[in-house]
Tab-separated table of C-alpha atoms and ligand atoms in Angstrom:
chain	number	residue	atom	x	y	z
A	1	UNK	CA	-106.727	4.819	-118.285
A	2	UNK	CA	-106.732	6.232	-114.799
A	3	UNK	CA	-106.961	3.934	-111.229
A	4	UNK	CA	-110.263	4.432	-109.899
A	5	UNK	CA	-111.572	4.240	-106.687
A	6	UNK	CA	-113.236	0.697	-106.335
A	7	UNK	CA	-116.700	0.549	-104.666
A	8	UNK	CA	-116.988	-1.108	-101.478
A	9	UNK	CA	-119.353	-4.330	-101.942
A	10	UNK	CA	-121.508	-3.649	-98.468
A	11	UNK	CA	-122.207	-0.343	-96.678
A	12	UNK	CA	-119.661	1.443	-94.618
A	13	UNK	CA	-122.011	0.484	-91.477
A	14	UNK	CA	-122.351	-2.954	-92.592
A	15	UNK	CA	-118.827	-4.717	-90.619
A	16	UNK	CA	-119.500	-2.929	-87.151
A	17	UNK	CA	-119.243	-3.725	-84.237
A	18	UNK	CA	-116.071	-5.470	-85.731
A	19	UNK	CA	-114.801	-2.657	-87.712
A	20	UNK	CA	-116.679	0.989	-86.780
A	21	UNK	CA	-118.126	2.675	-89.690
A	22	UNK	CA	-116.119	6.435	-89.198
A	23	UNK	CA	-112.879	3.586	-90.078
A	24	UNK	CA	-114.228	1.932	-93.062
A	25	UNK	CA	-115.548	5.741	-94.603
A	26	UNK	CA	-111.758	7.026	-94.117
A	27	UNK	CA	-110.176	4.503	-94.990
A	28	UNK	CA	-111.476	4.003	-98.016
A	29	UNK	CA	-112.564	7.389	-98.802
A	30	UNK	CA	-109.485	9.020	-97.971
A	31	UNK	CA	-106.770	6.566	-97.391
A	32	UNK	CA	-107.346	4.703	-100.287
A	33	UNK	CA	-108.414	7.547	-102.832
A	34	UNK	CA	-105.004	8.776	-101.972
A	35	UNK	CA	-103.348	5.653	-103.277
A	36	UNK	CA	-105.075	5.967	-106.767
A	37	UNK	CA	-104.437	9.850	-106.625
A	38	UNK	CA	-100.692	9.390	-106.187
A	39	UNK	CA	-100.766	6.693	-108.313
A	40	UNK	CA	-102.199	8.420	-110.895
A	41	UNK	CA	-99.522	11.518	-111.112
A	42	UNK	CA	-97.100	9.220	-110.787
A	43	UNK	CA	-97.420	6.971	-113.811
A	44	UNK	CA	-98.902	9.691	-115.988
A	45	UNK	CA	-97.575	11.261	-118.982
A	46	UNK	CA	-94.878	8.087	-118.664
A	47	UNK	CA	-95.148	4.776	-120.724
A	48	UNK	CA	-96.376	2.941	-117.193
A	49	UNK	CA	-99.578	4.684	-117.989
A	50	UNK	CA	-100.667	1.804	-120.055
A	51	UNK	CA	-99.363	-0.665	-117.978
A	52	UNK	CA	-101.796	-2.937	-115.230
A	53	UNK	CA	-101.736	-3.200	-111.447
A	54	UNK	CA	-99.956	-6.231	-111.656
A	55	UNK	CA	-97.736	-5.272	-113.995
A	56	UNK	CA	-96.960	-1.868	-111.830
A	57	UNK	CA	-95.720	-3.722	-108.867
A	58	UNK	CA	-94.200	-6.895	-110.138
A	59	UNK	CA	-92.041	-4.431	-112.679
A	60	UNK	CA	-91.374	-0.362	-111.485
A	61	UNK	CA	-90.584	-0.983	-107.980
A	62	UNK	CA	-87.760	1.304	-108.312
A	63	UNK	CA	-90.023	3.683	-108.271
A	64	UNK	CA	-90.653	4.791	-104.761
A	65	UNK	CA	-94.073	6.418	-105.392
A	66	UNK	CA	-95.293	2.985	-107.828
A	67	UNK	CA	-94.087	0.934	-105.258
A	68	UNK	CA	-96.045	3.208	-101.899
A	69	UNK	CA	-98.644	3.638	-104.052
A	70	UNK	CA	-99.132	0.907	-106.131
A	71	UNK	CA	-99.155	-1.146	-103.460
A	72	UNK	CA	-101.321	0.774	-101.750
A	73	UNK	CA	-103.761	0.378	-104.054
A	74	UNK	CA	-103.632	-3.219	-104.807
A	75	UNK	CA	-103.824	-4.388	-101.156
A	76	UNK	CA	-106.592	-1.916	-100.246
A	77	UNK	CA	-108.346	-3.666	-103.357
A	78	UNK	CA	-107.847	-6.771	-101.966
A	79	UNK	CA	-108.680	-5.752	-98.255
A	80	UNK	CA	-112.391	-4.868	-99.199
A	81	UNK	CA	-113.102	-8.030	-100.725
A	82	UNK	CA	-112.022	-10.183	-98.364
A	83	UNK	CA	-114.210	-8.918	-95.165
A	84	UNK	CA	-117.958	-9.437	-95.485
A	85	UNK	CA	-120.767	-8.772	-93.325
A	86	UNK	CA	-121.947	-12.239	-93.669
A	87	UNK	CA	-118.024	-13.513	-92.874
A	88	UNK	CA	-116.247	-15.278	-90.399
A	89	UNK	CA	-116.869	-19.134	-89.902
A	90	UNK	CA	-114.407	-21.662	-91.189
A	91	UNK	CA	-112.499	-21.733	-95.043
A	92	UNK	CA	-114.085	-24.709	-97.310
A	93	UNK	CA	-113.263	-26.870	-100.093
A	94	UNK	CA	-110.065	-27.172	-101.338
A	95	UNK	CA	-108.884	-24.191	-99.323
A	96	UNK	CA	-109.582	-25.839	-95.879
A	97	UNK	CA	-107.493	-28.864	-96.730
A	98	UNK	CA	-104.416	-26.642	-98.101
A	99	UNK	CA	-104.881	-24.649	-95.083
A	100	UNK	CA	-104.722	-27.815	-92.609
A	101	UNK	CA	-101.890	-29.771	-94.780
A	102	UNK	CA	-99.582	-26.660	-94.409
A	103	UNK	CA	-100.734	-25.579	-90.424
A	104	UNK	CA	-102.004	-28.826	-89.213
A	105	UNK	CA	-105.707	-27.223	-88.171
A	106	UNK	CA	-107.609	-23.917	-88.772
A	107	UNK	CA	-106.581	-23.046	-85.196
A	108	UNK	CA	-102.982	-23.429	-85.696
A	109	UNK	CA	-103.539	-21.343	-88.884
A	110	UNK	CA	-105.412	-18.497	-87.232
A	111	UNK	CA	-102.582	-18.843	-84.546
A	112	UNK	CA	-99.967	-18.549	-86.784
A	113	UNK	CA	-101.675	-15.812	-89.184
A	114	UNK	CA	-102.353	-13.250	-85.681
A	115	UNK	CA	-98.928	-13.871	-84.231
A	116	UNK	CA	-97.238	-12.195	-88.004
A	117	UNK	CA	-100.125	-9.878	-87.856
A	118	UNK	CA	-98.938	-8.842	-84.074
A	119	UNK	CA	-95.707	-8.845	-84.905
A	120	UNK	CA	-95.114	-6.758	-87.801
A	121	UNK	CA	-93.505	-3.719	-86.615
A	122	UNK	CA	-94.562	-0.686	-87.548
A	123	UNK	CA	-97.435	-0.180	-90.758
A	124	UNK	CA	-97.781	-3.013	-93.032
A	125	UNK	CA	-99.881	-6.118	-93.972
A	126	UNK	CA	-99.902	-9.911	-93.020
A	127	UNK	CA	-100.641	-12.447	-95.783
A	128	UNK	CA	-101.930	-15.908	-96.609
A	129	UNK	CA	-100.326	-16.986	-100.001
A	130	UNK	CA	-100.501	-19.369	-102.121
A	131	UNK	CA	-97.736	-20.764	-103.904
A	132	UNK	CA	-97.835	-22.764	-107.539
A	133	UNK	CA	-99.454	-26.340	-106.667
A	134	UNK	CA	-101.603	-24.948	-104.002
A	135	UNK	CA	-99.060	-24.853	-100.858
A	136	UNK	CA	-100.205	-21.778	-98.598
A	137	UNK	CA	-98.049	-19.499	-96.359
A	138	UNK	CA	-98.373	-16.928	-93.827
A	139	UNK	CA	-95.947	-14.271	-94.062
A	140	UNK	CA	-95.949	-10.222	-93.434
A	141	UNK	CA	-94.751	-7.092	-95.383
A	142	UNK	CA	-93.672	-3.073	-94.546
A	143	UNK	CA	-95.386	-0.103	-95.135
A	144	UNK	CA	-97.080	-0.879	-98.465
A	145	UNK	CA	-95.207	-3.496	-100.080
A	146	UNK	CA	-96.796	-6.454	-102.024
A	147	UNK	CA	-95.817	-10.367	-101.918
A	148	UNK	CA	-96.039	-9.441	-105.714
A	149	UNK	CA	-92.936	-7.642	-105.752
A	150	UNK	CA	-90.105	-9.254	-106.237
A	151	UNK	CA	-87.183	-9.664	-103.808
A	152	UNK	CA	-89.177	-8.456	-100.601
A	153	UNK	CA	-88.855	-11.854	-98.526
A	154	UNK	CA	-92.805	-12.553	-98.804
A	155	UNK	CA	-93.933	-14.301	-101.828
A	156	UNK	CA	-96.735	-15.906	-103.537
A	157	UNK	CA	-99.990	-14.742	-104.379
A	158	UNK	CA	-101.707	-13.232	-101.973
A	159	UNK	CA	-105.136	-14.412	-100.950
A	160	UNK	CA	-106.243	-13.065	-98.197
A	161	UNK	CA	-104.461	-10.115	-95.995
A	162	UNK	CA	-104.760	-7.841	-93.352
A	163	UNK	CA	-104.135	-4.306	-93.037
A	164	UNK	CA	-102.224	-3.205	-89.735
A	165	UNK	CA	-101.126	-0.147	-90.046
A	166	UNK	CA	-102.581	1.956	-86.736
A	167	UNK	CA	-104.659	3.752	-89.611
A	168	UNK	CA	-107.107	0.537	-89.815
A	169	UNK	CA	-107.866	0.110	-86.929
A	170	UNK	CA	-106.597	3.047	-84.618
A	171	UNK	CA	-110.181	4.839	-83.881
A	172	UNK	CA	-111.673	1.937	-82.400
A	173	UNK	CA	-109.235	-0.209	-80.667
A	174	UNK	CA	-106.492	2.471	-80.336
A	175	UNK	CA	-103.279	0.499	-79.491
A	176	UNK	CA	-104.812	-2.870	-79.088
A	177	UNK	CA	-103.992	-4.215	-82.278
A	178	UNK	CA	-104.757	-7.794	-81.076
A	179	UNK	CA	-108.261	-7.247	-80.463
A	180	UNK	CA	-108.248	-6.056	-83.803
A	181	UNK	CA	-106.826	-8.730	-85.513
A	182	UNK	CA	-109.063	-11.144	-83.432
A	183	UNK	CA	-112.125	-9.252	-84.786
A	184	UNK	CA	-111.006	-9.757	-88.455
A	185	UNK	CA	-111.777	-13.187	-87.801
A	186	UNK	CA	-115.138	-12.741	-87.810
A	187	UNK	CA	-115.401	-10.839	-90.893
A	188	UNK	CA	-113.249	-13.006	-93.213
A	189	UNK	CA	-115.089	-13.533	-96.572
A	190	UNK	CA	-113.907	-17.039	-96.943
A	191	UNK	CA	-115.841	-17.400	-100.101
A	192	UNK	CA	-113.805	-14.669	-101.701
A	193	UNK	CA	-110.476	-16.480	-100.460
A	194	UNK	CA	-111.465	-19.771	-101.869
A	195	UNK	CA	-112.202	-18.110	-105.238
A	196	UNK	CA	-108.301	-16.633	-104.900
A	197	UNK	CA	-107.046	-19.978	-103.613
A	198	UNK	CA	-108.542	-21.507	-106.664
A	199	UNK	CA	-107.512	-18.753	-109.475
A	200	UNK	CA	-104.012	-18.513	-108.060
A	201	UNK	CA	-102.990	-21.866	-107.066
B	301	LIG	MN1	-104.866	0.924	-95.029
């Protein structure tokens, strides 16, 4: 059974002026349908063919082209679900408090969560995690790589992330990554991160 292409839940148009529509209609028409595409030739005709998404990156990262494009796929699949045109605001619930026990306030959270987004050099992703018993984390990974995988120094499931890599955001706020990360904050579907806090913790 061969990756598809997951539909974006709102239109292209629908996260502006946060993130412009040409962005969101390459990068997940193209960028992302490359993933699966590469994904696809890469497992096929092997015995990973029948394996998951999960199973792909926690288990065949030896595999440079699982791991690129695996990855790719899974955080891209992630990426869409957690923006929203009706995002931003605060986390709730169950999320909020995890969020203030392990930053001390939302502030110091988005504080902490923009500084690894900033800082990762190069293309990659910054993460919030959460770890068994509901602890969450803020941590950052290269290129495509996963908190999934194993041994990469980022761990947990992820729950929410953002893509950095100059592809994301490059058309609109060409090297001004931190305006780009700021925006993010207004998109956040924290609905869709409370329903990962909750299934992963
Ligand atoms: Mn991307």
């Amino acid at each position: 059974m061969a990756f598809e292409l997951p539909t974006l839940p709102y239109a292209h148009d629908a996260l502006n002026p946060h993130i412009d529509t040409a962005t969101m209609e390459i990068h997940h028409g193209k960028h992302h349908a490359a993933y699966i595409a590469k994904l696809n030739a890469a497992v096929a005709g092997s015995e990973m063919e029948s394996k998951s998404l999960d199973e792909l990156i926690r288990n065949h990262i030896n595999i440079p082209a699982v791991r690129n494009n695996g990855g790719g796929h899974w955080n891209h699949s992630l990426f869409w679900t957690v923006m929203s045109p009706n995002g931003g605001g605060l986390p709730t619930g169950g999320l909020a408090t995890a969020i203030n026990t392990a930053f001390g306030s939302f502030e110091a959270f988005k504080e902490a969560f923009s500084n690894t987004s900033a800082n990762q050099f190069g293309s990659g992703w910054a993460w919030l995690c959460v770890h068994a018993g509901g602890k969450v984390a803020v941590c950052s990974t290269a290129n495509q790589d996963n908190p999934l995988m194993p041994g990469i120094g980022c761990s947990g499931t992820p729950i929410l992330g953002l893509d950095v890599w100059e592809h994301a955001y490059y058309l609109n706020y060409q090297n001004r990554r931190p305006d780009y990360i700021n925006a993010f904050f207004n998109v956040i579907n924290w609905d869709e991160v409370s329903r990962r806090f909750e299934a992963g913790k």
